[in-house]
mmCIF file of C-alpha atoms and ligand atoms in Angstrom:
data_model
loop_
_atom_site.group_PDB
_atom_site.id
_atom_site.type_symbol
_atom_site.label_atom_id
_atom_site.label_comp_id
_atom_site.label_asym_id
_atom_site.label_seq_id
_atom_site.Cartn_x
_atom_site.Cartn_y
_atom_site.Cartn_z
ATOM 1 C CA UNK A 117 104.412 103.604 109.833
ATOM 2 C CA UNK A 118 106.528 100.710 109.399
ATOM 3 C CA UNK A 119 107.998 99.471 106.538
ATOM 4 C CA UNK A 120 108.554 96.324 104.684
ATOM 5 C CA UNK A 121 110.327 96.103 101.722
ATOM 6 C CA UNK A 122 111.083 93.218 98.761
ATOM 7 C CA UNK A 123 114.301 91.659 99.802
ATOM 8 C CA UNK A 124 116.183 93.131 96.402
ATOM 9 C CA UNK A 125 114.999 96.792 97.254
ATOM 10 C CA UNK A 126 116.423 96.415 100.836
ATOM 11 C CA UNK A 127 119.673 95.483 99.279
ATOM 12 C CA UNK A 128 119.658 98.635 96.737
ATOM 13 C CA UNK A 129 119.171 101.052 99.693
ATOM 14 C CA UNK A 130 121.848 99.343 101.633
ATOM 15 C CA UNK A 131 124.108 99.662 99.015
ATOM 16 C CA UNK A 132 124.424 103.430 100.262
ATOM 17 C CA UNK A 133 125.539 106.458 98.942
ATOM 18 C CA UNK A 134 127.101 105.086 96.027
ATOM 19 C CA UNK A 135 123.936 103.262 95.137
ATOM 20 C CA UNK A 136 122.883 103.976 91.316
ATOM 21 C CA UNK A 137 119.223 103.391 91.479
ATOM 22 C CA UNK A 138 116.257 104.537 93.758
ATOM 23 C CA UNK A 139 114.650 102.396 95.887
ATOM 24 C CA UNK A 140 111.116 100.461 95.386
ATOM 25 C CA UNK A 141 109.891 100.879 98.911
ATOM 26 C CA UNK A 142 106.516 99.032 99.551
ATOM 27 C CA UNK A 143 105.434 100.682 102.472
ATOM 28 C CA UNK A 144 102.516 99.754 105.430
ATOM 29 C CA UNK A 145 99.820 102.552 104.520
ATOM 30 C CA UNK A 146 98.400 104.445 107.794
ATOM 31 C CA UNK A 147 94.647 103.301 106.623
ATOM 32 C CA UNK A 148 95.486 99.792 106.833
ATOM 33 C CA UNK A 149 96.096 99.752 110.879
ATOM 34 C CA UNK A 150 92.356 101.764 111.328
ATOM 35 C CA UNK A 151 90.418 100.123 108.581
ATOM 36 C CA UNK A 152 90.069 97.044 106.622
ATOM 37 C CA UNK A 153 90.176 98.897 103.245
ATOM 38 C CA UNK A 154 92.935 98.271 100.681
ATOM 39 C CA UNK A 155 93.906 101.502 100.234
ATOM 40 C CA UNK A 156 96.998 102.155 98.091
ATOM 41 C CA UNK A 157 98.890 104.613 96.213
ATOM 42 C CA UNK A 158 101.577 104.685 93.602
ATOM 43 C CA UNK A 159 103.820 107.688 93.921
ATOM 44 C CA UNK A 160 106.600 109.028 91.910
ATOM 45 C CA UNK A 161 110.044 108.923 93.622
ATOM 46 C CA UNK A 162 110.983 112.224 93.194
ATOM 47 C CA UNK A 163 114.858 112.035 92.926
ATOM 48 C CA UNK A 164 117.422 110.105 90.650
ATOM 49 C CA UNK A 165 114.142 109.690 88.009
ATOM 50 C CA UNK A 166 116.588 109.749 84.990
ATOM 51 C CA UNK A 167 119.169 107.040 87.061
ATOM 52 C CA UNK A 168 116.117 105.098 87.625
ATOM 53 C CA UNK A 169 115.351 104.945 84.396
ATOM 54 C CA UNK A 170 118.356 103.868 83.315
ATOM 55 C CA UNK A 171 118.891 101.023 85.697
ATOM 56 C CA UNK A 172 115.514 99.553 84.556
ATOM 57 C CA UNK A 173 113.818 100.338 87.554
ATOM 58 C CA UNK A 174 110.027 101.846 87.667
ATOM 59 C CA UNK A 175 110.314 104.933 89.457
ATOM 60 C CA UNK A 176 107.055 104.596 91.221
ATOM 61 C CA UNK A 177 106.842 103.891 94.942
ATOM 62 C CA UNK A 178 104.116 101.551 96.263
ATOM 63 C CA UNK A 179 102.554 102.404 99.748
ATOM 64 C CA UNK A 180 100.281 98.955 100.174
ATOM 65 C CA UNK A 181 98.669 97.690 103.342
ATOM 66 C CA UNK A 182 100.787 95.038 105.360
ATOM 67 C CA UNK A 183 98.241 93.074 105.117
ATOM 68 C CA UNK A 184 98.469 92.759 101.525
ATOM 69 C CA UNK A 185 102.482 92.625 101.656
ATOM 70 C CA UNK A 186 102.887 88.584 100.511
ATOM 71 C CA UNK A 187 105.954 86.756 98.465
ATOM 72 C CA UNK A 188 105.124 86.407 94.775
ATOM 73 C CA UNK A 189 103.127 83.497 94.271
ATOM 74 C CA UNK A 190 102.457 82.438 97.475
ATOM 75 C CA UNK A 191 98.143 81.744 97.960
ATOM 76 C CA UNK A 192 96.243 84.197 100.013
ATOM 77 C CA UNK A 193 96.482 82.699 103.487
ATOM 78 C CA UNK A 194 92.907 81.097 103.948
ATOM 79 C CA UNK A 195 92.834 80.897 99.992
ATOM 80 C CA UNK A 196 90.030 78.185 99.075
ATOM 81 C CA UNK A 197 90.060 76.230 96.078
ATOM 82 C CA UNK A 198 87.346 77.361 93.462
ATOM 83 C CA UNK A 199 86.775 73.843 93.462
ATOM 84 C CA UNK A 200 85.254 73.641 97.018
ATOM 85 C CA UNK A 201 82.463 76.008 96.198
ATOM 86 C CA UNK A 202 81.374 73.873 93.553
ATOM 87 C CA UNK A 203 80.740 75.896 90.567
ATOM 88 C CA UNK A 204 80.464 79.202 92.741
ATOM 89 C CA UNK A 205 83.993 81.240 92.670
ATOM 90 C CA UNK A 206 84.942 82.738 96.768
ATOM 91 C CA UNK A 207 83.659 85.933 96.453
ATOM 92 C CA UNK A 208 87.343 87.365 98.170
ATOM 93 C CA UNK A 209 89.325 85.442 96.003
ATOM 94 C CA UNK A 210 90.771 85.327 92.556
ATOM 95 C CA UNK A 211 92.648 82.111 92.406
ATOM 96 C CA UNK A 212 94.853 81.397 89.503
ATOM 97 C CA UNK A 213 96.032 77.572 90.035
ATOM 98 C CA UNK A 214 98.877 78.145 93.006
ATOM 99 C CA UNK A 215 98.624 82.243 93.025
ATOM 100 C CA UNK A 216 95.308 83.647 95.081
ATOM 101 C CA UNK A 217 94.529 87.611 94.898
ATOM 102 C CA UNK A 218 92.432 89.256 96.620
ATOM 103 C CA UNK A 219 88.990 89.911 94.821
ATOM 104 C CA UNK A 220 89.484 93.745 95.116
ATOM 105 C CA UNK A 221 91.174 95.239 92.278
ATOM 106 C CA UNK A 222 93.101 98.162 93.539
ATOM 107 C CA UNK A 223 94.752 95.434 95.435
ATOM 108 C CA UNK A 224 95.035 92.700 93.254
ATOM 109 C CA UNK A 225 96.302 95.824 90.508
ATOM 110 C CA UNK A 226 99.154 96.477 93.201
ATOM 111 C CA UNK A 227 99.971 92.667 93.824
ATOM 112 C CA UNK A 228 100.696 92.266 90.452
ATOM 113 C CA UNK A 229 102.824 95.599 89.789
ATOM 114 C CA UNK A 230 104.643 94.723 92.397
ATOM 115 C CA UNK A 231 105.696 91.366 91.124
ATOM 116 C CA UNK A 232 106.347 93.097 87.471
ATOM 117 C CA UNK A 233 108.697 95.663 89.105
ATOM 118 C CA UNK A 234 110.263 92.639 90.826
ATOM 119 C CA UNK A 235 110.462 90.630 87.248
ATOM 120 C CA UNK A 236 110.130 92.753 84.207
ATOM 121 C CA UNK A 237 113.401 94.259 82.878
ATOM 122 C CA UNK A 238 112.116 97.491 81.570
ATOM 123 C CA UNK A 239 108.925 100.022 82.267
ATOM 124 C CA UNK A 240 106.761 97.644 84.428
ATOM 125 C CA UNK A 241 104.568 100.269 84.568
ATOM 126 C CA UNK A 242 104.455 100.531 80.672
ATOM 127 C CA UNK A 243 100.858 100.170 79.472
ATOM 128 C CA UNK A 244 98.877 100.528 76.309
ATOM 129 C CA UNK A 245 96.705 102.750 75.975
ATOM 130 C CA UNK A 246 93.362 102.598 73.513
ATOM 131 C CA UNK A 247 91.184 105.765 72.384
ATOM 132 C CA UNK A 248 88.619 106.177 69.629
ATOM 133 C CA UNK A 249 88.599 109.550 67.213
ATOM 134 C CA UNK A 250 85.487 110.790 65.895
ATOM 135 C CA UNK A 251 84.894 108.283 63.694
ATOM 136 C CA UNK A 252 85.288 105.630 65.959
ATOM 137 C CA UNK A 253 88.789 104.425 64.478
ATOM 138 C CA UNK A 254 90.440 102.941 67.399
ATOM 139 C CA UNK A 255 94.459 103.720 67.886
ATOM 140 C CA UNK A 256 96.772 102.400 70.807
ATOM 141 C CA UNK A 257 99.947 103.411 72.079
ATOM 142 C CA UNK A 258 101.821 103.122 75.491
ATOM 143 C CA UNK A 259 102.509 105.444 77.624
ATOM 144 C CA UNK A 260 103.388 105.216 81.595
ATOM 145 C CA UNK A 261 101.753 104.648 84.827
ATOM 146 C CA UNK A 262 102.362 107.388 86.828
ATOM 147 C CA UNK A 263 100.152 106.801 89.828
ATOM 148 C CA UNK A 264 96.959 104.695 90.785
ATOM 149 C CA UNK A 265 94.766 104.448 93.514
ATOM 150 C CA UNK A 266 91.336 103.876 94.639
ATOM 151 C CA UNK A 267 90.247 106.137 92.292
ATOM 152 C CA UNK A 268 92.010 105.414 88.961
ATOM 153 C CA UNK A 269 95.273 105.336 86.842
ATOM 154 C CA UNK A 270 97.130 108.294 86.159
ATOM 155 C CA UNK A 271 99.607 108.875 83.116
ATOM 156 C CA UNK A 272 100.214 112.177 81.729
ATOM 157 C CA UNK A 273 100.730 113.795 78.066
ATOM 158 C CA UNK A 274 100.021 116.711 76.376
ATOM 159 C CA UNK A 275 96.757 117.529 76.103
ATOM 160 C CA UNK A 276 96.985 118.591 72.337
ATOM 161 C CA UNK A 277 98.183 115.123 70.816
ATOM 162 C CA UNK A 278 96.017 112.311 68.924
ATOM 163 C CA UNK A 279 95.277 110.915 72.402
ATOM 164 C CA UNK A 280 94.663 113.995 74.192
ATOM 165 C CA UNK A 281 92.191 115.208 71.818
ATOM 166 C CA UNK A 282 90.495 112.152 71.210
ATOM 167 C CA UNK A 283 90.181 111.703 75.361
ATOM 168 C CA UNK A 284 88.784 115.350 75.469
ATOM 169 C CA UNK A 285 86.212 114.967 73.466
ATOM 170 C CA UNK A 286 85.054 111.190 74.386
ATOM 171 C CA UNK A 287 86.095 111.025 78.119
ATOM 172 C CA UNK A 288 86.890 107.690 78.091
ATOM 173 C CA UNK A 289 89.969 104.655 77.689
ATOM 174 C CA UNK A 290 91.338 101.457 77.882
ATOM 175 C CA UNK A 291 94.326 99.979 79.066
ATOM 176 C CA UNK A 292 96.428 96.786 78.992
ATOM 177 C CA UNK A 293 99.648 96.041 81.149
ATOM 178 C CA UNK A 294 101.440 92.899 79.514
ATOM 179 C CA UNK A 295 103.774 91.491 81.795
ATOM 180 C CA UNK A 296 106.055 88.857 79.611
ATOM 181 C CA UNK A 297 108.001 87.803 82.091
ATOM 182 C CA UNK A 298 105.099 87.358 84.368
ATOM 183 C CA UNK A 299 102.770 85.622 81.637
ATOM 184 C CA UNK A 300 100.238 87.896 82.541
ATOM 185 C CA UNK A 301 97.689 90.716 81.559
ATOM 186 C CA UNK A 302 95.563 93.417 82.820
ATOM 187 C CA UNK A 303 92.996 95.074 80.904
ATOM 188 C CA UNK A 304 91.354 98.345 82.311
ATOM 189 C CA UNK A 305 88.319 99.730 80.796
ATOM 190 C CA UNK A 306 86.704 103.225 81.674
ATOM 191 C CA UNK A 307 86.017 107.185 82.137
ATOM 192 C CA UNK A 308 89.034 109.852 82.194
ATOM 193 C CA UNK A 309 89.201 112.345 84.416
ATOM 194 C CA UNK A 310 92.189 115.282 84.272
ATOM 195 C CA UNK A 311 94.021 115.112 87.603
ATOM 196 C CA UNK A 312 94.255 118.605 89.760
ATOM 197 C CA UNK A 313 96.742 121.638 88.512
ATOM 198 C CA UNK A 314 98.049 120.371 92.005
ATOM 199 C CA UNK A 315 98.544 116.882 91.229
ATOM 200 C CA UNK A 316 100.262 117.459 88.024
ATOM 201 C CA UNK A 317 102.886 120.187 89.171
ATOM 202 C CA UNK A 318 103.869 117.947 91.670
ATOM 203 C CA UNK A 319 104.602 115.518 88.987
ATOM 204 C CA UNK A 320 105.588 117.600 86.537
ATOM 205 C CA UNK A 321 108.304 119.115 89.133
ATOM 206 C CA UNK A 322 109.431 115.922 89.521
ATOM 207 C CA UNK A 323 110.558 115.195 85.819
ATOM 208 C CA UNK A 324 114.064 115.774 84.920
ATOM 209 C CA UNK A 325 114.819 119.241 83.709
ATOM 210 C CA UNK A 326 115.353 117.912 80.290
ATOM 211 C CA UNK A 327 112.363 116.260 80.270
ATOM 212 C CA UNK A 328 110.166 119.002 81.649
ATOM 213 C CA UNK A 329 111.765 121.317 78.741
ATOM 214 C CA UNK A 330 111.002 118.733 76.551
ATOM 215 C CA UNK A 331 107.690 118.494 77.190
ATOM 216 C CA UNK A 332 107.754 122.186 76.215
ATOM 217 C CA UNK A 333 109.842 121.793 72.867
ATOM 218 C CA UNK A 334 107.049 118.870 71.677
ATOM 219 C CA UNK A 335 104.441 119.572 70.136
ATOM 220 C CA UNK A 336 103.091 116.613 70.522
ATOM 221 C CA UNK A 337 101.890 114.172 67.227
ATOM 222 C CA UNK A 338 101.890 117.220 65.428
ATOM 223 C CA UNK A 339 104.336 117.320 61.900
ATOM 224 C CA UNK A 340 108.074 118.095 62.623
ATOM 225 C CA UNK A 341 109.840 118.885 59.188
ATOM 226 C CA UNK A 342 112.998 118.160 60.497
ATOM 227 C CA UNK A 343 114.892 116.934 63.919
ATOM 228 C CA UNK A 344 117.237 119.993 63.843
ATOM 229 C CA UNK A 345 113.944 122.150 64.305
ATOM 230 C CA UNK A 346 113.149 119.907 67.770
ATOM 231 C CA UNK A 347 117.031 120.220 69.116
ATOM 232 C CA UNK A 348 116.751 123.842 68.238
ATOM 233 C CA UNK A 349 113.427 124.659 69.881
ATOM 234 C CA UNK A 350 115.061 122.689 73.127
ATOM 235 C CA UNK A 351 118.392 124.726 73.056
ATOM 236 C CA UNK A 352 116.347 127.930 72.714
ATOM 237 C CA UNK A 353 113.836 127.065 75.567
ATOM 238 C CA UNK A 354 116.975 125.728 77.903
ATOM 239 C CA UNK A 355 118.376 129.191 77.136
ATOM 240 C CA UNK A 356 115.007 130.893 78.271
ATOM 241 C CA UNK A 357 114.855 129.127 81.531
ATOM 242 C CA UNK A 358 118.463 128.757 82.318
ATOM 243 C CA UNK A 359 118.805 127.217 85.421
ATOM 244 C CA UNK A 360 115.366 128.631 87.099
ATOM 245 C CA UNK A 361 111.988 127.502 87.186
ATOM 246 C CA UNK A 362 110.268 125.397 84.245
ATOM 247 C CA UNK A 363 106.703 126.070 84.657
ATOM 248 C CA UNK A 364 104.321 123.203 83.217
ATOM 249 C CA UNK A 365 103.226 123.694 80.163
ATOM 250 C CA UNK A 366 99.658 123.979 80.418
ATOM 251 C CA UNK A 367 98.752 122.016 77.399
ATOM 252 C CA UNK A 368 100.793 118.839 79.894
ATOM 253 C CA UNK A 369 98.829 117.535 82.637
ATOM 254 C CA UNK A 370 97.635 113.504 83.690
ATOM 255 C CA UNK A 371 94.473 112.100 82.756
ATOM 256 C CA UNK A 372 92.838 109.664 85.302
ATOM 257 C CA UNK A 373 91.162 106.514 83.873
ATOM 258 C CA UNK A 374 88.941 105.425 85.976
ATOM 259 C CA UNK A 375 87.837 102.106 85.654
ATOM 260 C CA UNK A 376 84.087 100.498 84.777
ATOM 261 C CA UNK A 377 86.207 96.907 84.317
ATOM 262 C CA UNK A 378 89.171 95.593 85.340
ATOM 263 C CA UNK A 379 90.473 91.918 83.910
ATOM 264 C CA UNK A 380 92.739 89.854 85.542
ATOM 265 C CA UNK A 381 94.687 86.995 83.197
ATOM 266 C CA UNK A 382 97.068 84.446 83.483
ATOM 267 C CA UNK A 383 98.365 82.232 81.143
ATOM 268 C CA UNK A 384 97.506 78.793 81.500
ATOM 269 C CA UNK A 385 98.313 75.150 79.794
ATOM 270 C CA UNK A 386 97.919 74.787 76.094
ATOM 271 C CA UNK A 387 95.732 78.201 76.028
ATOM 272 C CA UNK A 388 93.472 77.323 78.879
ATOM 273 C CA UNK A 389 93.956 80.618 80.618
ATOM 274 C CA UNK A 390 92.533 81.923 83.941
ATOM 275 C CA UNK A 391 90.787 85.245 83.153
ATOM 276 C CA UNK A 392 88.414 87.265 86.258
ATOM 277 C CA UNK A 393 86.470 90.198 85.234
ATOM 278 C CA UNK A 394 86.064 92.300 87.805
ATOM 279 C CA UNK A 395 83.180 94.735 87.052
ATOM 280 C CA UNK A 396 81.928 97.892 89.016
ATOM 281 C CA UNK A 397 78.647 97.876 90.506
ATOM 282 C CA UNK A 398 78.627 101.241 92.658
ATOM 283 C CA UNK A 399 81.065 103.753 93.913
ATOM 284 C CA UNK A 400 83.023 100.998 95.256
ATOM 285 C CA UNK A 401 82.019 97.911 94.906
ATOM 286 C CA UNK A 402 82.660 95.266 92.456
ATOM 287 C CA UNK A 403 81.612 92.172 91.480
ATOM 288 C CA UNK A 404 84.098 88.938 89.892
ATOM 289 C CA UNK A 405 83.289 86.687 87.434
ATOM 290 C CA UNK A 406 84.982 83.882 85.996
ATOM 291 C CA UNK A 407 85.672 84.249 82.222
ATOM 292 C CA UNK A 408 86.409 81.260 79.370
ATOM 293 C CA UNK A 409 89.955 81.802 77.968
HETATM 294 C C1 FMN B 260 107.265 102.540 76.859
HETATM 295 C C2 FMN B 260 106.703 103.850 76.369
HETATM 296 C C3 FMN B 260 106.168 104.739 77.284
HETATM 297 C C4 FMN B 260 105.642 105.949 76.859
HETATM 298 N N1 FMN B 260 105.076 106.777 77.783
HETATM 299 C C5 FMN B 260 104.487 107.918 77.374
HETATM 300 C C6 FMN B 260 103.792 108.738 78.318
HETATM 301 O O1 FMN B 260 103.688 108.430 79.512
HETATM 302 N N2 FMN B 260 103.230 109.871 77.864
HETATM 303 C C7 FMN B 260 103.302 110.236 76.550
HETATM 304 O O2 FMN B 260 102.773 111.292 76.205
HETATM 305 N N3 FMN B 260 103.911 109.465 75.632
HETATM 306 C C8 FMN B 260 104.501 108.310 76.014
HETATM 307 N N4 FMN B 260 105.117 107.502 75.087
HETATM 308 C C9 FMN B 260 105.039 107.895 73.655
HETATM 309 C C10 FMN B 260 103.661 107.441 73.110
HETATM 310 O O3 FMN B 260 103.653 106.039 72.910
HETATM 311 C C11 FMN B 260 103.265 108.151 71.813
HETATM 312 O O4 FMN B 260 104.247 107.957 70.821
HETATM 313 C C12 FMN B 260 103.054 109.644 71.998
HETATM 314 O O5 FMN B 260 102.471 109.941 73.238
HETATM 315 C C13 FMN B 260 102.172 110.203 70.888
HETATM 316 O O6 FMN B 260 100.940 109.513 70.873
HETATM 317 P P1 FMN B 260 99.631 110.120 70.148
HETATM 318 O O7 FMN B 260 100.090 110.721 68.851
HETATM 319 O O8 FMN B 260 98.722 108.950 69.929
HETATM 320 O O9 FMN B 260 99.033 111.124 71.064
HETATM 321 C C14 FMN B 260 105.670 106.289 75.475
HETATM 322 C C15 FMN B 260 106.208 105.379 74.558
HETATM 323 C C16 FMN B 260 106.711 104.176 74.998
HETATM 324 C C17 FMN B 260 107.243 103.205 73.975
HETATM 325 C C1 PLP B 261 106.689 111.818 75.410
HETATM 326 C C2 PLP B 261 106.625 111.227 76.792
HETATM 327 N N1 PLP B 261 106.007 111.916 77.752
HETATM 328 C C3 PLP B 261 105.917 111.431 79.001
HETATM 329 C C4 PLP B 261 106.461 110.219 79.323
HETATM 330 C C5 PLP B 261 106.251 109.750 80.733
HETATM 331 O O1 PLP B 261 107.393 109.447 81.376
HETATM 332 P P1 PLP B 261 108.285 110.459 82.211
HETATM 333 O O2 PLP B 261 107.403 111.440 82.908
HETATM 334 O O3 PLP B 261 108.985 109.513 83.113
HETATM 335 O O4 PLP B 261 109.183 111.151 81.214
HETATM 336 C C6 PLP B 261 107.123 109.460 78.342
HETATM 337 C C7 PLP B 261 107.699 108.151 78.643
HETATM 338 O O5 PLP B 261 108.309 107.477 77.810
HETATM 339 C C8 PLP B 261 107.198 109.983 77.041
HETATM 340 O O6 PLP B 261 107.801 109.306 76.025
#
């Protein structure tokens, strides 16, 4: 495997031992030499999570085919203008005036992170995230991308809050990325799935102690008369565990959105913005269209 790297991560892991922050590493993924697909995966990085934080860098690790490994805002080599197809939009292509992404939207998704990790000052991988109670009230909040691939996005919570219980019980989400710096948006629409007791130890393990006791200490949008009863519930359960193993709670686990609709949108001059829909039309194939600002 070979790997490639933005020119500002190669600089952080130079910087050695003394380093601060963990490295973004955008990484060739094996399936890219054996197949055309644009397979990729977002994966926590496992150490220095809290540091990471800190110094305003999304812990998550990118593994993205070479092939899909370009400079920010350069056009997708080959890139047509919509304009050459008439009123027909290239079928491979997203074009946003000078930028081009590919019409797949795992790997436009990834493009796009990838710039926002490069751009954003804090929590690229921030997004909203919309569910409906049984009334049909909306309510939105963020929460963190922990992990996406071909099969969804991952965040996790506890299972017992507003938006764990509403998710239970309707099985489905939306989500928007807004990426200031970036002038751009990404709106996900779709069916939740909880990820594998595997999948969220491994996560969960990953978390700062203090964070994984946390997660035991709230519970989670329910009322808290006081603070002192939260710092006292986390002083107890650090004295329970001590320095050993923090099990995960098993009301904390990731839920998996995975997406009916995905829209790509970039601002454009005096509101006349560049918007694709990309919609699913079987286990993995999608089709673009064009949308009026
Ligand atoms: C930038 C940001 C990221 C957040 N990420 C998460 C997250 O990944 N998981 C989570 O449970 N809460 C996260 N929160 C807190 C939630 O926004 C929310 O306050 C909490 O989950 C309770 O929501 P609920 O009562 O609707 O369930 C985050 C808040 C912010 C501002
Ligand atoms: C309550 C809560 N849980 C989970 C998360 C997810 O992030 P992490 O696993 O990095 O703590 C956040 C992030 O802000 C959070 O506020």
């Amino acid at each position: 495997m070979r790997t490639v790297a933005l020119s500002d991560t190669v600089s952080r892991e130079s910087a050695g031992a003394g380093a601060a922050i963990e490295a973004v590493v955008i990484e060739r993924s094996t399936a890219a030499s054996s197949s055309a697909d644009p397979f990729m995966t977002v994966q926590p990085v496992s150490k220095g999570h809290a540091r990471a934080k800190t110094d305003k860098t999304c812990n998550v690790r990118i593994i993205v085919p070479f092939s899909l490994c370009r400079r920010r805002r350069s056009p997708v080599k080959g890139a047509r203008r919509e304009s050459e197809f008439g009123s027909m939009m290239d079928k491979t292509t997203l074009t946003f005036g000078e930028i081009a992404l590919p019409a797949d939207p795992f790997a436009a998704f990834g493009i796009w992170l990838r710039d926002a990790e490069a751009s954003e000052p804090n929590d690229p991988n921030a997004m909203s995230l919309a569910t409906v109670d049984s009334d049909g009230l909306p309510d939105v909040r963020m929460v963190l991308l922990k992990g996406f691939d071909r099969r969804g996005f991952v965040f996790y919570t506890n299972f017992e809050s507003r938006k764990g219980e509403e998710i239970r019980a309707t099985r489905k989400a939306a989500l928007n990325f807004h990426w200031k710096s970036l002038h751009r948006q990404i709106r996900i629409r779709g069916d939740v799935e909880i990820v594998s007791d595997e999948e969220a130890d491994a996560y969960y393990a990953s978390r700062a102690r203090e964070s994984r006791i946390g997660a035991w200490a709230s519970l989670q949008s329910r009322p808290l008369e006081n603070r002192e009863t939260l710092e006292r519930r986390v002083e107890d359960l650090g004295s329970q565990y001590g320095e050993g193993p923090i099990p995960r709670p098993p009301v904390w686990s990731g839920f998996r959105v995975v997406p009916r609709e995905i829209e790509f949108w970039h601002d454009g001059a005096f509101r006349l913005h560049d918007r694709y829909r990309l919609t699913r039309t079987g286990a993995d194939d999608w089709t673009a269209s064009r949308l009026y600002p």
